[in-house]
PDB file of C-alpha atoms in Angstrom:
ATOM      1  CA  UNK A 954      58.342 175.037 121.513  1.00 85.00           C
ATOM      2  CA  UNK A 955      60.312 174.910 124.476  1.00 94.00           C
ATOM      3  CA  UNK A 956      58.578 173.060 127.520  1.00 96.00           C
ATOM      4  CA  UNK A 957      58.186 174.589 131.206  1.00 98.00           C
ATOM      5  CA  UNK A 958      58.189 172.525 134.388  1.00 97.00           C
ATOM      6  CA  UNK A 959      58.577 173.631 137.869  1.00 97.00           C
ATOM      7  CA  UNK A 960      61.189 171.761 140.014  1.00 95.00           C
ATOM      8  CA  UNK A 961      59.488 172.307 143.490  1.00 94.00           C
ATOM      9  CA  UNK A 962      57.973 175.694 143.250  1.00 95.00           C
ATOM     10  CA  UNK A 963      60.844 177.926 142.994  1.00 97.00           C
ATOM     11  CA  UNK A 964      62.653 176.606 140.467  1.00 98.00           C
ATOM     12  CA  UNK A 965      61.764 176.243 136.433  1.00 98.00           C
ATOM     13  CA  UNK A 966      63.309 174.184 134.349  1.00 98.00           C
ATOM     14  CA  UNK A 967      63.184 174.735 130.426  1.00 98.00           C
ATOM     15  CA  UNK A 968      63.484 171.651 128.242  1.00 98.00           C
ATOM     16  CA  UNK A 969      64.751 173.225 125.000  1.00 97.00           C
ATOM     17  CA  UNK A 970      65.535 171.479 121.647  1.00 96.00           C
ATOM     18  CA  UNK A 971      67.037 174.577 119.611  1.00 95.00           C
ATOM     19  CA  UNK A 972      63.770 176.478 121.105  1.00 93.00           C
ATOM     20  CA  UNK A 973      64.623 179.884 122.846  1.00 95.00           C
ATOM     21  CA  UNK A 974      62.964 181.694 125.437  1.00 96.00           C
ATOM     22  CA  UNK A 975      63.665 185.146 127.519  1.00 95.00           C
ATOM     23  CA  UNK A 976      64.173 184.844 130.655  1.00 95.00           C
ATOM     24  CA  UNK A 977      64.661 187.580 133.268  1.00 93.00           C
ATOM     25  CA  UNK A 978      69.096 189.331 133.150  1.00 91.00           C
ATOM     26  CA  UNK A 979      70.676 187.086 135.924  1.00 91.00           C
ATOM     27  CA  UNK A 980      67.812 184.364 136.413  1.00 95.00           C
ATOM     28  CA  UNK A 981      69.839 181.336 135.232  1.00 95.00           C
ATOM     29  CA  UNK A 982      71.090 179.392 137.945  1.00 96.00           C
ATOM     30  CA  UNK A 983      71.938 175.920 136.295  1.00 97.00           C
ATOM     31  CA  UNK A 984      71.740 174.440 132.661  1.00 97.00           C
ATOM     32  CA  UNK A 985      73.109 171.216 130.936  1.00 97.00           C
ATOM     33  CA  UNK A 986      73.577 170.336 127.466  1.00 96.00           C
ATOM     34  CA  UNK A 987      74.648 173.558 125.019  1.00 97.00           C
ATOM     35  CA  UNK A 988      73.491 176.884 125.437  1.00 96.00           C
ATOM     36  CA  UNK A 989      73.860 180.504 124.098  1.00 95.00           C
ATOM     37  CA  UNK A 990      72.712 183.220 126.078  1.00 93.00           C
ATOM     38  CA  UNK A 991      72.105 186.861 124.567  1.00 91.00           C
ATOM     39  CA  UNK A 992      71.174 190.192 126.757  1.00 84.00           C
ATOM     40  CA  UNK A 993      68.497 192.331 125.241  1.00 78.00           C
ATOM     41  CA  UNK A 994      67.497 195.782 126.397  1.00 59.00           C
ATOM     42  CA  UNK A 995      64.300 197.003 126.983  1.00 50.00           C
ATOM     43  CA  UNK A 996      62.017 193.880 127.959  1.00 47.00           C
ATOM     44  CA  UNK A 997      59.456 194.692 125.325  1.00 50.00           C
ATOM     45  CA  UNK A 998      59.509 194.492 121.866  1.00 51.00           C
ATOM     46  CA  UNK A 999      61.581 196.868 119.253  1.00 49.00           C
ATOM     47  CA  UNK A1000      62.821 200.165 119.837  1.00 46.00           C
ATOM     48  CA  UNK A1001      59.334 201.543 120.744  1.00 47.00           C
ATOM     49  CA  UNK A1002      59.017 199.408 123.900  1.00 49.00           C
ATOM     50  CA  UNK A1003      62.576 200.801 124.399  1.00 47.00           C
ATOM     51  CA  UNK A1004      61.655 204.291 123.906  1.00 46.00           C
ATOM     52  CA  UNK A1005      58.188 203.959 126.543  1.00 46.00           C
ATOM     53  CA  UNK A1006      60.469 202.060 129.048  1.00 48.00           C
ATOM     54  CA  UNK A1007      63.536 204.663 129.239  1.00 48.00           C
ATOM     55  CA  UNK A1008      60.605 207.309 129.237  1.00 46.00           C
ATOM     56  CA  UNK A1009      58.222 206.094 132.089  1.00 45.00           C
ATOM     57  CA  UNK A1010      61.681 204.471 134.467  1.00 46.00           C
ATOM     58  CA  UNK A1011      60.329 200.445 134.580  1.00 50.00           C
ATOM     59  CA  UNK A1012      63.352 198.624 133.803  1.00 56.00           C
ATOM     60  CA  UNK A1013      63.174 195.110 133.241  1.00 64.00           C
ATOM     61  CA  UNK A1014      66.435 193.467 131.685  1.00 79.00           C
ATOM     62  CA  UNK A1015      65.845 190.194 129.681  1.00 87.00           C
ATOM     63  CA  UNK A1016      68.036 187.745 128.237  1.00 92.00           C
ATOM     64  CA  UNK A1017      67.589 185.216 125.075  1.00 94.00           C
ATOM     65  CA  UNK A1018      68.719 181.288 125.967  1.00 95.00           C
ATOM     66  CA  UNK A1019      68.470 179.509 123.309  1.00 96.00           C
ATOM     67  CA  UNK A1020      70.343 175.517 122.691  1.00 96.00           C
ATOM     68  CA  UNK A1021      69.697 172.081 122.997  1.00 97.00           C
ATOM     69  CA  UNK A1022      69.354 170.636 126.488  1.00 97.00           C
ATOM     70  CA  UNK A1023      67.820 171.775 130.106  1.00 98.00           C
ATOM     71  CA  UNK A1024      67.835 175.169 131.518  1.00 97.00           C
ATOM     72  CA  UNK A1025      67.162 176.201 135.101  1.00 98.00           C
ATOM     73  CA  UNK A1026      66.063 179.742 136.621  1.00 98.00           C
ATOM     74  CA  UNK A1027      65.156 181.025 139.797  1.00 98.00           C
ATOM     75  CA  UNK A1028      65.085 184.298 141.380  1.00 96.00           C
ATOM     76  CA  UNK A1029      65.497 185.180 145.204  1.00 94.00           C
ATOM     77  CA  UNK A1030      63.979 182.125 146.447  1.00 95.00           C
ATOM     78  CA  UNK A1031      60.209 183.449 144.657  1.00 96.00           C
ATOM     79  CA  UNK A1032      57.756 180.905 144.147  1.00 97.00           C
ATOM     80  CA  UNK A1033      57.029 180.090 140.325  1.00 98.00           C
ATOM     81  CA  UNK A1034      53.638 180.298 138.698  1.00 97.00           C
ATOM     82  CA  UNK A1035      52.972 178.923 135.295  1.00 97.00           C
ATOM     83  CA  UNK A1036      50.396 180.726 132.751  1.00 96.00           C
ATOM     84  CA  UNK A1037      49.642 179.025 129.282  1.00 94.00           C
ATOM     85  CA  UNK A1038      48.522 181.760 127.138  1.00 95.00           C
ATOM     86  CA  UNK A1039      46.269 180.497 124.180  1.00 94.00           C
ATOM     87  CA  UNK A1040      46.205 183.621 121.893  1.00 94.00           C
ATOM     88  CA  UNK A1041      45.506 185.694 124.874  1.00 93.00           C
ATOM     89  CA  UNK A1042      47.171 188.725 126.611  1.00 95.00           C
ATOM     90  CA  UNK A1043      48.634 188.447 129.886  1.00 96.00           C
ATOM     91  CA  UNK A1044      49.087 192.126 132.423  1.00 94.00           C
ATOM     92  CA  UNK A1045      52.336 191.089 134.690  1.00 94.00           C
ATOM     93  CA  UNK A1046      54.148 193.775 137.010  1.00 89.00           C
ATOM     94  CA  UNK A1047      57.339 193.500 135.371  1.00 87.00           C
ATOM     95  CA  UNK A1048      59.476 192.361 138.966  1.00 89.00           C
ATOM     96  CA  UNK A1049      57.006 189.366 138.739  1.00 94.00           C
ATOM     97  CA  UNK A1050      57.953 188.237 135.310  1.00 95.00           C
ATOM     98  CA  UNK A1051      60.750 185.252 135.112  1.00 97.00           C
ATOM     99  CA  UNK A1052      59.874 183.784 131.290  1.00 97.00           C
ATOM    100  CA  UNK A1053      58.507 183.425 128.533  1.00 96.00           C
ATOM    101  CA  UNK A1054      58.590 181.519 125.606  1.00 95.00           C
ATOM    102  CA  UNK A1055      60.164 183.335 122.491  1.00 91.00           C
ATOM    103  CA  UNK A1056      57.097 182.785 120.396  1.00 91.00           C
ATOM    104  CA  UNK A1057      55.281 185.539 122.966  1.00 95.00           C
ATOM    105  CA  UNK A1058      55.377 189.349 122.292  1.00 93.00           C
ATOM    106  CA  UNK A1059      56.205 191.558 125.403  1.00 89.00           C
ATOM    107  CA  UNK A1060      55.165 195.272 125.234  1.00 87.00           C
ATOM    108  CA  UNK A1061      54.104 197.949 127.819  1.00 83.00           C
ATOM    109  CA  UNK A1062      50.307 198.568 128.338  1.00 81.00           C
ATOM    110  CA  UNK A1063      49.138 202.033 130.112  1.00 71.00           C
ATOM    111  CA  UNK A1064      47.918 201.654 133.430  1.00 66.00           C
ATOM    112  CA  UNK A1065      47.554 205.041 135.080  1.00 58.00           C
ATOM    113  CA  UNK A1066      47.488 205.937 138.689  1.00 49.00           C
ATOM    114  CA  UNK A1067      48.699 201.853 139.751  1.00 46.00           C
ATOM    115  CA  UNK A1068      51.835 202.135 138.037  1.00 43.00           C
ATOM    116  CA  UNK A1069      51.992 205.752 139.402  1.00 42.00           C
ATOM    117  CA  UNK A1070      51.566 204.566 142.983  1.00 43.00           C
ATOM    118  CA  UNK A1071      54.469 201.926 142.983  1.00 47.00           C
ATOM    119  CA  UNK A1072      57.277 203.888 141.089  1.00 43.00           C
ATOM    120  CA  UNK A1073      57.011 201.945 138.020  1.00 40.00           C
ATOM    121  CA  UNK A1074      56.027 204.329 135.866  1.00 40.00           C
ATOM    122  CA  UNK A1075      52.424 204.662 134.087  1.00 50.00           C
ATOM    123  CA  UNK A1076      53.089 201.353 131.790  1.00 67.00           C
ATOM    124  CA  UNK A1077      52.962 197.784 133.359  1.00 81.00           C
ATOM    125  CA  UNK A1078      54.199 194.404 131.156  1.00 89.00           C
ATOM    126  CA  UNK A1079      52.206 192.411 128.502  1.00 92.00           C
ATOM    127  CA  UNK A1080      52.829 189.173 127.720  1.00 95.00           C
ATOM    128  CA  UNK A1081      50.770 188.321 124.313  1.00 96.00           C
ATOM    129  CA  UNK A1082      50.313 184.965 122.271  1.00 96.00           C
ATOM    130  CA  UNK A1083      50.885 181.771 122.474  1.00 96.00           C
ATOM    131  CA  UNK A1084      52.819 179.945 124.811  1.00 95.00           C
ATOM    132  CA  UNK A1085      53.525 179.597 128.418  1.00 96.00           C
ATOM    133  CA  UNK A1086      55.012 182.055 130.838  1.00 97.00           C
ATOM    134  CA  UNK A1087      56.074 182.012 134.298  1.00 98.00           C
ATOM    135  CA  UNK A1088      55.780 184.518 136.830  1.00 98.00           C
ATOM    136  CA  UNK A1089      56.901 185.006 140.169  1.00 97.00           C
ATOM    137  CA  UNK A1090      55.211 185.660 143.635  1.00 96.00           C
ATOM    138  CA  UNK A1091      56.254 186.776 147.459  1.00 94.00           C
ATOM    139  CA  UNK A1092      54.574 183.367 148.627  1.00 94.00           C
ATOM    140  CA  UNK A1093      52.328 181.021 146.725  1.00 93.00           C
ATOM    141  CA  UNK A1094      49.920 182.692 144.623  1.00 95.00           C
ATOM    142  CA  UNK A1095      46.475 182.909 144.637  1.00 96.00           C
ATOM    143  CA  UNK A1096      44.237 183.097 141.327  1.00 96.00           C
ATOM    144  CA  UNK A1097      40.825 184.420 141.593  1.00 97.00           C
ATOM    145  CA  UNK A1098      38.314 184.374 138.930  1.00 96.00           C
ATOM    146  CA  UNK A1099      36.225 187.769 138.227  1.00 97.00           C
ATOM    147  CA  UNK A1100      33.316 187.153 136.909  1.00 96.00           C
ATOM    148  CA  UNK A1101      30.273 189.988 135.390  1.00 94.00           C
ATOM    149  CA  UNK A1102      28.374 188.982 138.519  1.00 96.00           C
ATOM    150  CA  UNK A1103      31.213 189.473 141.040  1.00 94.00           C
ATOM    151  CA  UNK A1104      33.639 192.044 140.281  1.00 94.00           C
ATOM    152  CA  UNK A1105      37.065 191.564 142.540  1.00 94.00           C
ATOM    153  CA  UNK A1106      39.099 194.356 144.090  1.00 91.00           C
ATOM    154  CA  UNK A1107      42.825 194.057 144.920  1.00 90.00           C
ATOM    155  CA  UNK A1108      45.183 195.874 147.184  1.00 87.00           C
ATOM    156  CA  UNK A1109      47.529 197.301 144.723  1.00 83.00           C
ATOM    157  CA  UNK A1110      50.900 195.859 146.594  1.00 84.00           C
ATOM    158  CA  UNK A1111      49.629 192.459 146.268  1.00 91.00           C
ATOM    159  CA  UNK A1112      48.577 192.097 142.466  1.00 92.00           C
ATOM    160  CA  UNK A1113      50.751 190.492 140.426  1.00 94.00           C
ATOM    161  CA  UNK A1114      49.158 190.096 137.266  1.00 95.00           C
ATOM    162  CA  UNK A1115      45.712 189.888 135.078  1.00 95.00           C
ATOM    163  CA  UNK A1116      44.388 187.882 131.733  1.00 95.00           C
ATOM    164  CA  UNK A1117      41.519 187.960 130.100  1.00 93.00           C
ATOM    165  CA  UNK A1118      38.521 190.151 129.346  1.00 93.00           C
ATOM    166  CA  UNK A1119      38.841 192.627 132.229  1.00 92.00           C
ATOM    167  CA  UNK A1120      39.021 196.203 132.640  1.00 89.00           C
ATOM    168  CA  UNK A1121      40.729 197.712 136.100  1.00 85.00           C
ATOM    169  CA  UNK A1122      39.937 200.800 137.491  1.00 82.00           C
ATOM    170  CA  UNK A1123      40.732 202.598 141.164  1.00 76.00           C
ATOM    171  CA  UNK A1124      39.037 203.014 143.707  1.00 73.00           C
ATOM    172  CA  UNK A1125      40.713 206.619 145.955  1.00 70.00           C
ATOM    173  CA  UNK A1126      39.597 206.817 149.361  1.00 58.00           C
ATOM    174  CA  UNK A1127      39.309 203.657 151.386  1.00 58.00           C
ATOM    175  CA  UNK A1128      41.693 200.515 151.699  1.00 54.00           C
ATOM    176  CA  UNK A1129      41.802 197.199 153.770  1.00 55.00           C
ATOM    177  CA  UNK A1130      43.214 198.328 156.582  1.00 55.00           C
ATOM    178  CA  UNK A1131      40.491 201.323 157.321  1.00 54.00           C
ATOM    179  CA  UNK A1132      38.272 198.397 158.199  1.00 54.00           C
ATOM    180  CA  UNK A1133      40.885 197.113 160.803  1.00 50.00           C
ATOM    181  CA  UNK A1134      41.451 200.686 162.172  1.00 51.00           C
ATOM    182  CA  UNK A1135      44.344 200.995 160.820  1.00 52.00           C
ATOM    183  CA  UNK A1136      45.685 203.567 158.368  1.00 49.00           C
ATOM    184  CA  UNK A1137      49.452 203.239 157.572  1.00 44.00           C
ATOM    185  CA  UNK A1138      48.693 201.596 153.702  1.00 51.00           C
ATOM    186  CA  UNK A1139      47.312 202.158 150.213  1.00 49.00           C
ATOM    187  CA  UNK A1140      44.397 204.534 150.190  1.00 63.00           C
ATOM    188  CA  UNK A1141      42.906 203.061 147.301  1.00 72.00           C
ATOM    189  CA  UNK A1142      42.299 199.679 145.615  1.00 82.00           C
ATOM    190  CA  UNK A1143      42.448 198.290 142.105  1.00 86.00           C
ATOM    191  CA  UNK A1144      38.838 197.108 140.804  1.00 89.00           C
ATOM    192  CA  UNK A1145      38.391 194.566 138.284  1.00 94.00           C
ATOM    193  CA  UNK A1146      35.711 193.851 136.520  1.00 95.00           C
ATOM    194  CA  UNK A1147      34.718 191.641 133.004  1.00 96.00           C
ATOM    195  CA  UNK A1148      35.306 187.612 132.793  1.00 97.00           C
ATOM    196  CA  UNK A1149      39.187 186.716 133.539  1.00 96.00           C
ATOM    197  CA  UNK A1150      41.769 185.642 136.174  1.00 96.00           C
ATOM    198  CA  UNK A1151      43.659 187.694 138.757  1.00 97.00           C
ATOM    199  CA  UNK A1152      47.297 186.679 140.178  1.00 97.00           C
ATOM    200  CA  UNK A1153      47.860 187.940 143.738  1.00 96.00           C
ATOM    201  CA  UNK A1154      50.768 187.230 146.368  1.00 95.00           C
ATOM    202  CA  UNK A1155      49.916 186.953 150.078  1.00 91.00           C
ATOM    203  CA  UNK A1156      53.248 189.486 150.514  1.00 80.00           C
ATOM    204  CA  UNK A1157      52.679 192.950 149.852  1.00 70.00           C
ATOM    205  CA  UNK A1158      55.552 194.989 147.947  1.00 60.00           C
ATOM    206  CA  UNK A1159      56.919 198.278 148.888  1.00 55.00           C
ATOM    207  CA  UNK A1160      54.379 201.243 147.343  1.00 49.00           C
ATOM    208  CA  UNK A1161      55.628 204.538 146.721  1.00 41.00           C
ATOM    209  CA  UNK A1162      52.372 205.955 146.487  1.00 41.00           C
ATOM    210  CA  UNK A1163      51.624 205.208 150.298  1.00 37.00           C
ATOM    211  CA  UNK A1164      48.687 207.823 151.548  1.00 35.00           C
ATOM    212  CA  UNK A1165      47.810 209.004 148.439  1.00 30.00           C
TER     213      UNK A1165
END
Protein backbone atom coordinates (compact mmCIF):
# COMPACT_ATOMS: atom_id res chain seq x y z
CA UNK A 1 0.00 0.00 0.00
CA UNK A 2 1.26 3.18 -0.99
CA UNK A 3 2.33 5.53 2.02
CA UNK A 4 1.09 9.31 2.52
CA UNK A 5 3.17 12.04 4.14
CA UNK A 6 2.65 15.68 4.10
CA UNK A 7 5.68 17.86 3.13
CA UNK A 8 4.69 21.05 5.16
CA UNK A 9 0.98 21.16 4.94
CA UNK A 10 0.32 21.77 1.40
CA UNK A 11 2.13 19.38 -0.16
CA UNK A 12 1.71 15.26 -0.14
CA UNK A 13 4.08 13.13 -1.05
CA UNK A 14 3.23 9.40 -2.07
CA UNK A 15 5.91 6.79 -1.47
CA UNK A 16 4.86 4.12 -3.99
CA UNK A 17 6.49 0.69 -4.67
CA UNK A 18 4.30 -0.50 -7.79
CA UNK A 19 1.22 0.75 -5.45
CA UNK A 20 -1.25 3.17 -7.29
CA UNK A 21 -3.41 5.73 -6.05
CA UNK A 22 -5.96 8.46 -7.71
CA UNK A 23 -5.21 11.54 -7.31
CA UNK A 24 -7.19 14.63 -8.34
CA UNK A 25 -6.68 15.55 -13.00
CA UNK A 26 -3.75 18.11 -12.76
CA UNK A 27 -2.64 17.64 -8.97
CA UNK A 28 0.88 16.30 -9.67
CA UNK A 29 3.39 18.80 -9.29
CA UNK A 30 6.72 16.74 -8.88
CA UNK A 31 7.64 12.92 -8.88
CA UNK A 32 10.98 10.91 -9.05
CA UNK A 33 11.70 7.46 -9.85
CA UNK A 34 9.16 5.82 -12.75
CA UNK A 35 5.73 6.62 -13.10
CA UNK A 36 2.60 6.01 -15.31
CA UNK A 37 -0.17 8.22 -15.06
CA UNK A 38 -3.78 7.28 -16.47
CA UNK A 39 -6.98 9.83 -16.63
CA UNK A 40 -10.23 8.30 -15.58
CA UNK A 41 -13.65 9.85 -15.96
CA UNK A 42 -16.16 10.11 -13.58
CA UNK A 43 -14.39 10.14 -10.00
CA UNK A 44 -16.51 7.30 -8.73
CA UNK A 45 -16.58 3.92 -9.47
CA UNK A 46 -17.92 2.14 -12.90
CA UNK A 47 -20.21 3.48 -15.29
CA UNK A 48 -22.97 4.03 -12.66
CA UNK A 49 -20.99 6.67 -10.73
CA UNK A 50 -20.52 7.98 -14.33
CA UNK A 51 -24.06 7.96 -15.17
CA UNK A 52 -25.17 9.89 -11.41
CA UNK A 53 -22.24 12.37 -12.00
CA UNK A 54 -23.09 13.51 -15.76
CA UNK A 55 -26.79 13.49 -14.38
CA UNK A 56 -26.60 15.65 -11.13
CA UNK A 57 -23.37 18.25 -12.89
CA UNK A 58 -20.44 17.43 -9.92
CA UNK A 59 -17.49 16.86 -11.93
CA UNK A 60 -14.52 15.67 -10.36
CA UNK A 61 -11.68 14.41 -12.83
CA UNK A 62 -9.23 11.80 -11.33
CA UNK A 63 -6.16 10.33 -12.49
CA UNK A 64 -4.39 6.75 -11.70
CA UNK A 65 -0.33 7.12 -10.76
CA UNK A 66 0.91 4.18 -10.37
CA UNK A 67 5.25 3.20 -10.39
CA UNK A 68 8.00 2.79 -8.25
CA UNK A 69 9.40 5.87 -6.53
CA UNK A 70 7.97 9.33 -4.88
CA UNK A 71 5.09 11.30 -6.06
CA UNK A 72 4.15 14.84 -5.12
CA UNK A 73 0.64 16.76 -5.37
CA UNK A 74 -0.66 19.91 -4.43
CA UNK A 75 -3.45 22.01 -5.44
CA UNK A 76 -3.74 25.94 -5.33
CA UNK A 77 -1.65 26.37 -2.39
CA UNK A 78 -4.71 24.24 -0.09
CA UNK A 79 -3.65 22.90 3.04
CA UNK A 80 -3.57 18.93 3.17
CA UNK A 81 -5.46 16.83 5.66
CA UNK A 82 -4.83 13.18 6.08
CA UNK A 83 -7.82 10.60 6.95
CA UNK A 84 -6.94 6.81 7.57
CA UNK A 85 -10.05 5.02 6.87
CA UNK A 86 -10.22 1.56 8.71
CA UNK A 87 -13.18 -0.13 6.88
CA UNK A 88 -15.10 3.01 7.25
CA UNK A 89 -16.86 5.50 4.87
CA UNK A 90 -15.67 8.87 4.46
CA UNK A 91 -18.50 12.05 3.02
CA UNK A 92 -15.90 14.60 1.16
CA UNK A 93 -17.24 17.62 -1.07
CA UNK A 94 -15.65 16.50 -4.10
CA UNK A 95 -13.36 20.15 -4.64
CA UNK A 96 -11.89 19.00 -1.23
CA UNK A 97 -10.72 15.63 -2.34
CA UNK A 98 -6.81 15.38 -3.51
CA UNK A 99 -6.22 11.27 -2.96
CA UNK A 100 -6.76 8.30 -2.24
CA UNK A 101 -5.27 5.14 -2.13
CA UNK A 102 -6.39 2.69 -5.00
CA UNK A 103 -7.50 0.06 -2.57
CA UNK A 104 -10.57 2.74 -1.61
CA UNK A 105 -13.94 2.76 -3.52
CA UNK A 106 -15.25 6.30 -4.51
CA UNK A 107 -19.02 6.61 -5.27
CA UNK A 108 -21.67 9.41 -4.94
CA UNK A 109 -23.94 9.40 -1.79
CA UNK A 110 -27.40 11.54 -1.89
CA UNK A 111 -27.37 14.49 0.09
CA UNK A 112 -30.40 16.62 -0.71
CA UNK A 113 -30.93 20.27 -0.23
CA UNK A 114 -26.68 20.79 0.75
CA UNK A 115 -25.61 19.69 -2.49
CA UNK A 116 -28.61 21.67 -3.91
CA UNK A 117 -27.48 24.87 -2.21
CA UNK A 118 -23.81 24.89 -3.58
CA UNK A 119 -24.38 23.85 -7.31
CA UNK A 120 -23.03 20.49 -6.92
CA UNK A 121 -25.77 18.65 -7.59
CA UNK A 122 -27.87 16.39 -5.00
CA UNK A 123 -24.83 13.69 -4.65
CA UNK A 124 -21.62 14.58 -2.62
CA UNK A 125 -18.24 12.05 -2.71
CA UNK A 126 -17.62 8.80 -0.70
CA UNK A 127 -14.53 7.58 0.00
CA UNK A 128 -15.01 3.79 1.40
CA UNK A 129 -12.43 1.15 2.80
CA UNK A 130 -9.33 0.88 3.75
CA UNK A 131 -6.63 3.15 3.40
CA UNK A 132 -5.71 6.71 3.75
CA UNK A 133 -7.00 9.73 1.92
CA UNK A 134 -6.19 13.26 1.80
CA UNK A 135 -8.33 16.10 1.53
CA UNK A 136 -7.98 19.61 1.09
CA UNK A 137 -9.07 22.81 3.06
CA UNK A 138 -9.26 26.89 2.52
CA UNK A 139 -6.94 27.16 5.74
CA UNK A 140 -6.07 24.53 8.30
CA UNK A 141 -8.83 22.39 9.18
CA UNK A 142 -10.62 21.88 12.09
CA UNK A 143 -12.09 18.33 13.21
CA UNK A 144 -14.82 18.26 15.66
CA UNK A 145 -16.16 15.25 17.26
CA UNK A 146 -20.18 14.81 17.43
CA UNK A 147 -21.10 12.95 19.93
CA UNK A 148 -25.13 11.47 21.00
CA UNK A 149 -24.88 14.02 23.80
CA UNK A 150 -23.79 17.02 21.68
CA UNK A 151 -24.99 17.13 18.27
CA UNK A 152 -22.80 19.80 16.01
CA UNK A 153 -24.19 22.12 13.36
CA UNK A 154 -22.13 23.49 10.44
CA UNK A 155 -22.45 26.39 8.10
CA UNK A 156 -22.82 24.64 4.88
CA UNK A 157 -19.83 26.75 3.00
CA UNK A 158 -17.45 25.64 5.53
CA UNK A 159 -17.92 21.71 5.74
CA UNK A 160 -15.66 19.81 4.10
CA UNK A 161 -16.30 16.41 4.94
CA UNK A 162 -17.89 13.68 7.54
CA UNK A 163 -17.00 9.87 8.81
CA UNK A 164 -18.54 7.82 10.91
CA UNK A 165 -21.92 6.98 12.38
CA UNK A 166 -23.73 10.27 11.67
CA UNK A 167 -26.76 11.32 10.04
CA UNK A 168 -27.03 15.22 8.67
CA UNK A 169 -30.01 16.98 8.32
CA UNK A 170 -30.93 20.99 7.67
CA UNK A 171 -31.88 23.25 9.54
CA UNK A 172 -34.10 26.33 7.00
CA UNK A 173 -34.53 29.49 8.66
CA UNK A 174 -31.71 30.86 10.75
CA UNK A 175 -27.81 31.01 10.12
CA UNK A 176 -24.67 32.46 11.95
CA UNK A 177 -24.79 35.62 10.86
CA UNK A 178 -28.64 36.41 12.08
CA UNK A 179 -27.02 36.39 15.50
CA UNK A 180 -24.46 39.13 14.37
CA UNK A 181 -27.24 41.17 12.62
CA UNK A 182 -26.28 40.39 9.66
CA UNK A 183 -28.12 38.67 6.82
CA UNK A 184 -26.14 38.46 3.50
CA UNK A 185 -25.35 34.29 4.01
CA UNK A 186 -26.76 30.78 4.18
CA UNK A 187 -30.22 30.69 5.67
CA UNK A 188 -29.84 27.38 6.96
CA UNK A 189 -27.27 25.06 8.59
CA UNK A 190 -26.26 21.43 8.28
CA UNK A 191 -27.00 19.37 11.64
CA UNK A 192 -25.16 16.41 12.58
CA UNK A 193 -25.92 14.13 14.83
CA UNK A 194 -24.71 10.17 15.87
CA UNK A 195 -20.90 9.36 17.07
CA UNK A 196 -18.25 10.56 14.26
CA UNK A 197 -15.89 13.36 13.08
CA UNK A 198 -16.62 16.54 11.11
CA UNK A 199 -13.92 18.34 8.72
CA UNK A 200 -14.49 22.10 8.48
CA UNK A 201 -12.30 25.01 6.85
CA UNK A 202 -12.16 28.43 8.55
CA UNK A 203 -12.81 29.84 4.64
CA UNK A 204 -16.18 29.70 3.47
CA UNK A 205 -16.79 28.68 -0.36
CA UNK A 206 -18.98 30.39 -2.78
CA UNK A 207 -22.90 28.99 -2.21
CA UNK A 208 -25.27 29.16 -4.89
CA UNK A 209 -28.05 28.65 -2.73
CA UNK A 210 -27.44 32.10 -0.89
CA UNK A 211 -31.01 33.28 0.80
CA UNK A 212 -32.71 30.33 0.35
Amino acid sequence: MATFRLQGSKVLAVDMTGDAVKAKNGSMVAYDGRMAFKKMSGGGEGIRGMVTRRLTGEQMTVMEVQGHGTCFFADRASEINLVGLQNDKLYVESSNLLCTDSALRTGTSFTGLRGASQGGGLFTTTVEGTGQAAIMSDGPAVVLRVSPQYPLSVDPGAYIAHQGNVSQSFQSGVNFRTFIGEGSGEAFQIRFEGDGLVYVQPSERNTIGGEV
